Amino acid sequence: MSGTELAATIVKETAERAAEFERRTGTKPCLATVLVGDDPASVTYVKMKRNRSAKAGITSRHVPLPAETTTEELVATIRELSADPAVHGILLQHPVPAHIDERAAFEAIAPEKDVDGVTMHSFAAMSFAEPGFASCTPGGIMRLLDAYGVDPRGKHAVVIGRSPILGKPAAMLLLARDATVTVCHSRTQDLPSIVRTADIVVAAVGKPEFVRGDWIKPGAVVIDAGYNEGNVGDVAYAEALAHAALITPVPGGVGPTTIALLLEQTVTAAFAAS
Amino acid sequence: MSGTELAATIVKETAERAAEFERRTGTKPCLATVLVGDDPASVTYVKMKRNRSAKAGITSRHVPLPAETTTEELVATIRELSADPAVHGILLQHPVPAHIDERAAFEAIAPEKDVDGVTMHSFAAMSFAEPGFASCTPGGIMRLLDAYGVDPRGKHAVVIGRSPILGKPAAMLLLARDATVTVCHSRTQDLPSIVRTADIVVAAVGKPEFVRGDWIKPGAVVIDAGYNEGNVGDVAYAEALAHAALITPVPGGVGPTTIALLLEQTVTAAFAAS
């Protein structure tokens, strides 16, 4: 099953649940999308997420803010959305402009509306296997592994990247599923040797074709969570394909499942609030 | 510098700050110690922590509860302490009896009073290098590394154990200091081989002399965070000593720094609240 097929399955189930929610409550699940500034990539992402939401029967309330919005203004806006019973999920499109304290903005999202899984609470919940929402990309990665029939238990998973919404939560979710987990990053020495010991590789670096084919142990599972300009992932796909047992392509791998998780979690939040 | 010496240094500075707090406010910093049941080891630990507090000029308010206390009762008690302005730090001695939801009890501790670093908020703060209190044992381990002049940057740290208050936060603190971090546990395959690749080993398993000498790479730094019956650590000390560049003994290594951190963080909480 490809990432695109898995995502379609998740979205189909989500649309059925959204319709059930509307039957029960008379309203659709509602995702607030907050966009600061007009970075073209961010504008495109938000548009795509809103379109997918609409197709799944989820209303989106779009909150565009000027690039010069202050941290205080953004926090106040997000707090209002957190307090608004008509809003079930909140997505703050990131990165936000550099002058804004992104962490403060994320933390203004009520945990029960954190359907993008960016708050400290959601991170700790993923880490401790407590109830909560997953960061969407790491959550999507775990669903892909399940769809592929890859059980992380006892496997050595190497995560390349340590961002708060991708590398770190991916590591914690793999650990919760009993993988032995190594987190690598820009300061890691002899990265290729470490990756060569991995049964599961998660590439979340943000550098095109950074992971080379000869870093991949024969038979390893390679998850490419990168998405770089020109539709290129973090893994040199053609090279890695020669070694890996399974590898996710870019596009059509992790990306679609990320959005599918966002929609699924929005509907879950709506039911929990009703 | 031994763990005992480092702890003495931290406690001395903490006592000076506690005295300064008392001069400024007319009251001593106050640590609430909550003990459920009468497990002999827990009784001893709490007594030791209260004695050390008193010597450092920190009042402790002891709250002993019967073994049959319910989760709801314990949560209510801790919430009261969280709301009480006379209490600066809260220690819930763990483990609590098995019928209690320990996570619910921990989460009743206000983050600004979580001087033992057990809440989800504190864990995420350690993970994201945000302001907050460290879990005391992992925090103590980092101070030991600093005292030894061991810079984790670029080193391969292998943490054996993944508990929410020891293995996981230790991994996150090492990662924040730019180590490449591997988390191993009971499901890890071929643990000795992985430990042999470590520049820094943190043993947090809770099994006496579990880590053998021939698992240690020559020149590695070995931190033994175990404390088992009969004053025995998780590392076979005599064996490992032949390979390691540095190794913390049990007792007198990690243990004393753990309590020192608890006292230090209590005084920090008192100042922050004043």
XYZ file of C-alpha atoms in Angstrom:
548
model
C 0.000 0.000 0.000
C 1.470 3.360 -1.009
C 1.360 6.451 1.170
C -1.220 7.893 -1.192
C -3.427 4.789 -0.873
C -3.071 4.700 2.912
C -3.951 8.391 3.087
C -7.009 7.828 0.893
C -8.155 5.063 3.247
C -7.716 7.263 6.304
C -9.488 10.193 4.627
C -12.399 7.979 3.553
C -12.926 6.747 7.121
C -12.515 10.299 8.388
C -15.163 11.603 5.966
C -17.574 8.929 7.202
C -16.909 9.948 10.804
C -17.292 13.640 9.921
C -20.661 12.898 8.324
C -21.695 10.971 11.437
C -20.635 13.945 13.569
C -22.757 16.271 11.433
C -25.761 13.917 11.693
C -25.441 13.858 15.467
C -24.741 17.518 16.134
C -26.052 19.425 13.112
C -22.626 21.009 12.526
C -19.461 19.934 10.763
C -16.149 19.424 12.568
C -14.254 22.704 12.347
C -10.523 23.215 11.866
C -9.129 26.724 12.400
C -6.153 27.436 10.144
C -3.899 30.261 11.277
C -1.467 31.668 8.723
C 0.931 34.500 9.551
C 2.323 36.358 6.547
C 2.246 35.288 2.921
C 5.132 32.871 2.418
C 4.139 31.165 -0.852
C 4.853 27.619 0.348
C 2.848 28.190 3.543
C -0.033 29.712 1.578
C -0.062 26.641 -0.667
C 0.069 24.207 2.256
C -2.809 25.887 4.058
C -4.881 26.010 0.871
C -4.248 22.304 0.327
C -5.178 21.443 3.911
C -8.390 23.490 3.657
C -9.325 21.844 0.364
C -8.747 18.370 1.779
C -10.749 19.314 4.868
C -13.692 20.469 2.759
C -13.645 17.245 0.749
C -13.747 15.236 3.989
C -16.720 17.210 5.332
C -14.660 19.366 7.711
C -15.258 23.114 7.790
C -12.194 25.266 8.053
C -12.133 28.714 9.578
C -9.247 30.544 7.999
C -7.454 33.172 10.089
C -4.895 35.022 7.947
C -2.692 37.458 9.874
C -0.236 40.050 8.551
C 3.478 39.207 8.539
C 4.135 41.901 11.146
C 1.818 40.269 13.726
C 3.477 40.228 17.162
C 3.822 37.194 19.406
C 1.318 38.740 21.817
C -1.250 39.277 19.053
C -0.792 35.766 17.705
C -1.039 34.227 21.174
C -4.222 36.235 21.845
C -5.779 35.068 18.570
C -4.930 31.438 19.236
C -6.238 31.682 22.803
C -9.559 32.936 21.439
C -9.737 29.955 19.104
C -8.827 27.654 22.000
C -11.751 29.081 23.988
C -14.245 29.036 21.086
C -16.521 25.981 21.362
C -17.267 26.142 17.621
C -13.613 25.378 16.825
C -12.547 21.748 17.290
C -8.983 21.800 16.029
C -6.316 24.478 15.543
C -3.547 24.425 12.966
C -0.873 27.113 13.185
C 0.964 26.870 9.879
C 4.691 26.872 10.577
C 7.326 28.138 10.348
C 6.033 31.506 11.546
C 8.020 34.697 10.807
C 11.317 34.825 12.715
C 10.333 37.660 15.074
C 7.559 35.528 16.581
C 8.119 33.188 19.548
C 6.800 30.048 17.854
C 6.815 28.008 21.064
C 4.667 30.620 22.854
C 2.231 30.543 19.930
C 2.068 26.732 19.920
C 1.482 26.655 23.680
C -1.591 28.893 23.267
C -3.293 25.934 21.553
C -5.479 24.041 24.022
C -4.185 20.439 24.218
C -7.622 19.058 23.287
C -7.548 21.127 20.056
C -3.906 20.412 19.198
C -4.761 18.266 16.176
C -1.381 19.051 14.558
C 0.432 17.721 17.662
C 2.769 20.669 18.217
C 2.316 21.478 21.910
C 4.592 20.400 24.731
C 1.663 18.463 26.157
C 1.178 16.486 22.949
C 4.908 15.739 22.786
C 4.952 14.420 26.344
C 1.768 12.426 25.669
C 3.452 10.761 22.666
C 6.558 10.125 24.765
C 4.672 8.515 27.650
C 1.973 6.764 25.592
C -0.649 8.920 27.303
C -3.857 10.007 25.529
C -3.275 12.913 23.147
C -2.729 13.877 19.552
C 0.332 12.828 17.581
C 2.418 15.242 15.570
C 0.947 14.534 12.158
C 4.082 13.530 10.256
C 5.422 11.156 12.951
C 1.898 9.835 13.445
C 1.644 9.266 9.698
C 4.986 7.455 9.708
C 3.734 5.024 12.339
C 0.600 4.363 10.286
C 2.757 3.711 7.218
C 4.836 1.192 9.168
C 1.637 -0.514 10.309
C 0.294 -0.549 6.740
C 3.576 -2.089 5.547
C 3.374 -4.707 8.293
C 6.619 -3.477 9.866
C 6.647 -4.083 13.620
C 9.271 -1.781 15.210
C 9.641 -4.005 18.289
C 13.265 -4.916 18.894
C 14.345 -3.257 15.640
C 17.027 -0.587 15.541
C 15.454 2.635 14.286
C 17.728 5.520 13.343
C 16.022 8.908 13.150
C 18.013 11.583 11.328
C 16.806 14.966 12.574
C 15.656 16.204 15.959
C 13.039 18.895 15.390
C 10.274 19.235 17.996
C 7.555 18.275 15.516
C 9.296 15.589 13.498
C 12.544 13.974 14.625
C 11.941 13.980 18.376
C 8.309 12.804 18.320
C 9.126 10.190 15.661
C 11.831 8.856 17.989
C 9.424 8.787 20.926
C 6.673 7.004 18.988
C 9.153 4.380 17.757
C 10.446 3.937 21.320
C 6.881 3.515 22.579
C 6.547 0.700 20.038
C 9.636 -0.997 21.492
C 12.220 -0.054 18.872
C 15.773 0.650 19.987
C 16.063 4.257 18.831
C 19.058 6.359 17.855
C 18.591 10.081 17.190
C 21.178 11.614 14.845
C 21.628 15.235 13.794
C 24.059 17.783 12.414
C 26.573 17.143 15.221
C 26.559 13.372 14.759
C 29.931 11.901 13.882
C 30.175 9.307 11.109
C 26.476 9.337 10.324
C 26.768 6.833 7.432
C 28.154 4.150 9.784
C 25.302 4.666 12.235
C 22.657 4.572 9.509
C 24.202 1.329 8.233
C 23.193 -0.336 11.534
C 19.525 0.662 11.136
C 16.655 -1.716 10.457
C 14.385 1.329 10.089
C 15.668 4.691 8.844
C 13.594 7.845 9.272
C 15.075 10.726 7.291
C 13.860 14.088 8.580
C 16.738 16.379 7.742
C 15.349 18.813 5.188
C 18.282 18.388 2.790
C 17.656 17.005 -0.715
C 19.006 13.473 -1.280
C 21.146 13.763 1.846
C 20.920 10.057 2.741
C 22.830 8.014 0.178
C 22.091 4.510 -1.041
C 25.237 2.930 0.375
C 24.228 4.065 3.882
C 21.284 1.672 3.776
C 21.644 -1.804 5.258
C 20.312 -4.453 2.861
C 16.701 -5.123 3.761
C 16.175 -1.972 5.805
C 12.906 -0.018 5.812
C 13.459 3.592 4.721
C 10.967 6.325 5.576
C 11.688 9.570 3.774
C 10.009 12.384 5.714
C 11.836 15.086 3.778
C 10.168 17.381 1.337
C 12.502 19.724 -0.465
C 12.095 22.104 -3.362
C 11.340 20.364 -6.632
C 9.507 17.441 -4.970
C 12.744 15.856 -3.757
C 13.045 13.908 -0.516
C 15.903 13.583 1.992
C 16.897 10.189 0.589
C 18.596 9.486 -2.753
C 15.649 7.322 -3.782
C 17.028 5.455 -6.795
C 20.228 4.562 -4.921
C 18.446 3.527 -1.728
C 15.905 1.454 -3.645
C 18.705 -0.960 -4.525
C 19.309 -1.762 -0.834
C 16.042 -1.188 1.025
C 13.290 -3.745 1.530
C 10.747 -0.916 1.578
C 11.127 2.783 0.883
C 8.606 5.625 0.810
C 8.754 7.851 -2.267
C 8.587 11.642 -2.377
C 6.009 12.752 -3.301
C 3.335 10.190 -2.474
C 4.853 8.708 0.684
C 4.809 10.418 4.059
C 3.261 13.681 2.785
C -0.274 12.458 2.089
C -0.484 10.563 5.384
C 0.498 13.740 7.258
C -2.558 15.601 5.977
C -4.755 12.548 6.469
C -3.735 12.424 10.145
C -4.559 16.125 10.547
C -8.092 15.515 9.266
C -8.552 12.342 11.293
C -7.448 14.060 14.493
C -9.728 17.041 13.813
C -12.745 14.742 13.678
C -11.560 12.929 16.802
C -11.289 16.292 18.586
C -14.803 17.209 17.456
C -16.271 13.999 18.856
C -14.355 14.414 22.116
C -15.758 17.933 22.543
C -19.360 16.998 21.745
C 35.416 15.430 41.627
C 33.262 12.620 43.045
C 29.481 12.665 43.022
C 29.572 13.219 46.771
C 31.878 16.234 46.394
C 29.822 17.706 43.557
C 26.656 17.252 45.604
C 28.285 18.962 48.590
C 29.197 21.923 46.373
C 25.651 22.203 45.012
C 24.142 21.899 48.500
C 26.497 24.562 49.870
C 25.462 27.040 47.163
C 21.823 26.056 47.672
C 22.063 26.700 51.427
C 23.485 30.162 50.734
C 20.633 30.917 48.342
C 18.082 29.541 50.850
C 19.503 31.854 53.517
C 19.295 34.763 51.091
C 15.658 33.847 50.379
C 14.913 33.829 54.105
C 16.606 37.229 54.580
C 14.528 38.678 51.765
C 11.157 37.161 52.572
C 11.264 36.223 56.249
C 10.395 32.604 55.430
C 12.360 29.565 54.360
C 11.859 27.840 51.023
C 9.318 25.052 51.572
C 9.277 21.590 50.026
C 6.144 19.487 50.461
C 6.922 15.777 50.656
C 4.017 13.472 49.898
C 4.382 9.829 50.888
C 1.653 7.267 50.257
C 1.873 4.113 52.355
C 4.795 2.879 54.401
C 7.153 1.113 52.020
C 10.387 1.025 54.057
C 12.643 2.215 51.209
C 10.312 5.116 50.429
C 10.091 6.060 54.107
C 13.885 6.110 54.263
C 14.227 8.185 51.069
C 11.741 10.793 52.231
C 13.395 11.010 55.647
C 16.784 11.523 53.985
C 15.414 14.203 51.665
C 13.780 16.025 54.588
C 16.994 15.848 56.629
C 19.053 17.208 53.751
C 16.474 19.939 53.199
C 16.638 21.012 56.842
C 20.448 21.166 56.727
C 20.241 23.410 53.654
C 17.767 25.792 55.301
C 14.702 24.425 53.482
C 11.553 23.658 55.455
C 9.718 20.526 54.523
C 6.026 19.996 55.000
C 5.490 16.291 55.277
C 2.191 14.866 54.044
C 1.973 11.139 54.874
C -1.066 9.387 53.411
C -2.370 5.880 54.121
C -1.573 3.103 51.618
C -5.263 2.833 50.698
C -5.445 6.462 49.504
C -7.322 6.670 46.191
C -6.083 8.440 43.075
C -8.784 11.062 43.555
C -7.746 11.726 47.157
C -4.075 11.951 46.231
C -4.786 14.256 43.279
C -6.915 16.491 45.524
C -4.137 16.669 48.138
C -1.503 17.533 45.555
C -3.762 20.144 43.951
C -4.119 21.826 47.342
C -0.348 21.932 47.697
C -0.071 23.288 44.139
C -2.463 26.100 45.079
C -0.855 26.859 48.467
C 1.451 29.897 48.179
C 3.414 28.758 51.257
C 4.602 25.657 49.359
C 7.360 26.218 46.780
C 8.126 22.705 45.641
C 6.290 19.384 45.695
C 7.860 15.945 45.875
C 5.609 12.925 45.423
C 7.726 9.993 46.528
C 7.429 7.260 43.945
C 6.619 4.565 43.198
C 3.119 5.001 44.618
C 0.979 1.940 45.445
C -0.112 0.054 42.320
C -3.812 0.956 42.570
C -3.009 4.664 42.137
C -2.757 6.341 38.725
C 0.746 7.730 39.206
C 0.594 9.890 36.069
C -2.617 11.566 37.240
C -0.969 12.265 40.599
C 2.166 13.706 38.971
C 0.086 15.926 36.678
C -1.613 17.488 39.715
C 1.738 19.120 40.531
C 1.835 22.691 39.206
C 4.727 22.940 36.705
C 6.306 25.816 38.664
C 6.428 23.584 41.780
C 7.606 20.441 39.986
C 11.065 20.522 41.551
C 11.430 16.741 41.093
C 10.813 17.108 37.331
C 8.142 14.429 36.981
C 5.361 16.197 35.061
C 4.720 15.975 31.340
C 5.418 19.708 31.153
C 8.842 19.311 32.741
C 9.656 16.436 30.396
C 8.731 18.467 27.316
C 10.659 21.455 28.684
C 13.785 19.281 29.038
C 13.198 17.880 25.555
C 12.824 21.293 23.911
C 15.377 23.178 26.050
C 12.565 25.381 27.346
C 12.574 26.831 30.886
C 11.544 24.277 33.486
C 12.819 21.865 36.091
C 14.882 18.813 35.238
C 14.093 15.369 36.535
C 16.575 15.261 39.394
C 18.570 12.171 38.471
C 19.038 13.091 34.773
C 19.744 16.676 35.809
C 22.329 15.392 38.281
C 23.909 13.242 35.565
C 24.388 16.293 33.352
C 26.006 18.166 36.240
C 28.333 15.217 36.836
C 29.368 15.236 33.169
C 30.054 18.966 33.429
C 32.045 18.474 36.614
C 34.077 15.756 34.880
C 34.679 18.062 31.914
C 32.859 15.677 29.559
C 31.229 17.572 26.687
C 28.504 15.364 25.157
C 28.597 17.222 21.824
C 29.099 14.798 18.946
C 29.594 11.873 21.325
C 27.546 8.706 21.087
C 25.545 8.336 24.289
C 23.765 5.056 24.957
C 21.046 5.212 27.600
C 19.931 1.842 28.944
C 16.417 2.248 30.304
C 13.448 4.323 29.206
C 11.487 5.297 32.294
C 9.660 8.648 32.233
C 11.781 10.083 35.049
C 15.173 8.639 34.215
C 15.965 7.042 30.864
C 13.812 9.237 28.634
C 14.698 12.596 30.195
C 18.390 11.607 30.364
C 18.232 10.879 26.629
C 16.575 14.231 25.944
C 19.056 16.223 28.033
C 21.978 14.507 26.277
C 20.371 15.213 22.898
C 19.905 18.874 23.842
C 23.644 18.950 24.504
C 24.308 17.631 20.985
C 25.085 13.996 21.752
C 23.964 11.341 19.298
C 21.661 9.346 21.555
C 20.547 5.724 21.490
C 17.852 4.548 23.900
C 17.998 0.829 24.741
C 15.640 -1.237 26.856
C 14.378 -4.722 27.590
C 13.384 -5.310 23.940
C 16.750 -4.239 22.552
C 18.547 -6.926 20.580
C 22.257 -7.503 21.170
C 22.574 -4.819 23.815
C 26.289 -5.517 24.504
C 27.191 -4.680 20.877
C 25.320 -1.384 21.031
C 26.857 -0.424 24.380
C 30.298 -1.174 22.902
C 29.772 1.719 20.455
C 29.079 4.234 23.243
C 31.345 7.095 24.271
C 28.977 7.747 27.177
C 26.944 4.982 28.839
C 24.060 5.810 31.154
C 22.852 2.718 32.986
C 19.322 3.161 34.309
C 17.994 -0.363 34.316
C 17.391 -1.210 37.949
C 19.198 -4.574 37.754
C 22.300 -5.183 39.890
C 25.559 -5.346 37.915
C 23.614 -5.792 34.682
C 26.149 -3.945 32.506
C 29.340 -5.984 32.263
C 32.890 -4.736 31.917
C 33.463 -6.158 28.441
C 30.498 -4.106 27.121
C 32.465 -0.910 27.780
C 34.496 0.633 24.965
C 37.993 1.550 26.173
C 37.954 5.169 27.287
C 34.169 5.457 27.609
C 32.471 7.467 30.351
C 30.129 5.307 32.424
C 27.338 6.817 34.500
C 25.709 4.300 36.810
C 22.251 5.609 37.706
C 21.166 2.321 39.233
C 20.643 1.785 42.909
C 19.802 -1.749 43.885
C 19.481 -3.562 47.184
C 22.745 -3.813 49.064
C 24.158 -0.566 47.630
C 24.852 -2.126 44.234
C 24.626 -0.250 40.953
C 23.542 -1.351 37.470
C 27.155 -1.656 36.319
C 29.661 -4.321 37.354
C 31.943 -1.645 38.752
C 35.227 -3.515 39.187
C 34.994 -4.996 35.687
C 34.001 -1.728 34.017
C 36.718 0.213 35.836
C 39.290 -1.658 33.752
C 37.854 -0.205 30.519
C 36.234 3.129 31.338
C 37.989 6.492 31.401
C 35.564 7.629 34.081
C 32.923 5.752 36.037
C 30.564 6.821 38.793
C 30.481 4.546 41.834
C 27.433 3.346 43.732
C 26.960 4.677 46.336
C 28.513 8.137 46.127
C 27.981 8.833 42.427
C 24.663 9.796 40.899
C 22.660 9.392 44.130
C 23.964 12.400 46.074
C 23.652 14.711 43.055
C 19.995 13.674 42.653
C 19.106 14.963 46.098
C 21.278 18.057 45.619
C 19.322 18.921 42.466
C 16.032 18.514 44.334
C 17.163 21.039 46.946
C 18.600 23.425 44.370
C 15.404 23.381 42.319
C 13.275 23.934 45.436
C 15.160 27.144 46.208
C 14.912 28.205 42.554
C 11.133 27.651 42.708
C 10.929 29.697 45.902
C 12.744 32.641 44.309
C 10.605 32.407 41.165
C 7.424 32.542 43.274
C 8.558 35.460 45.439
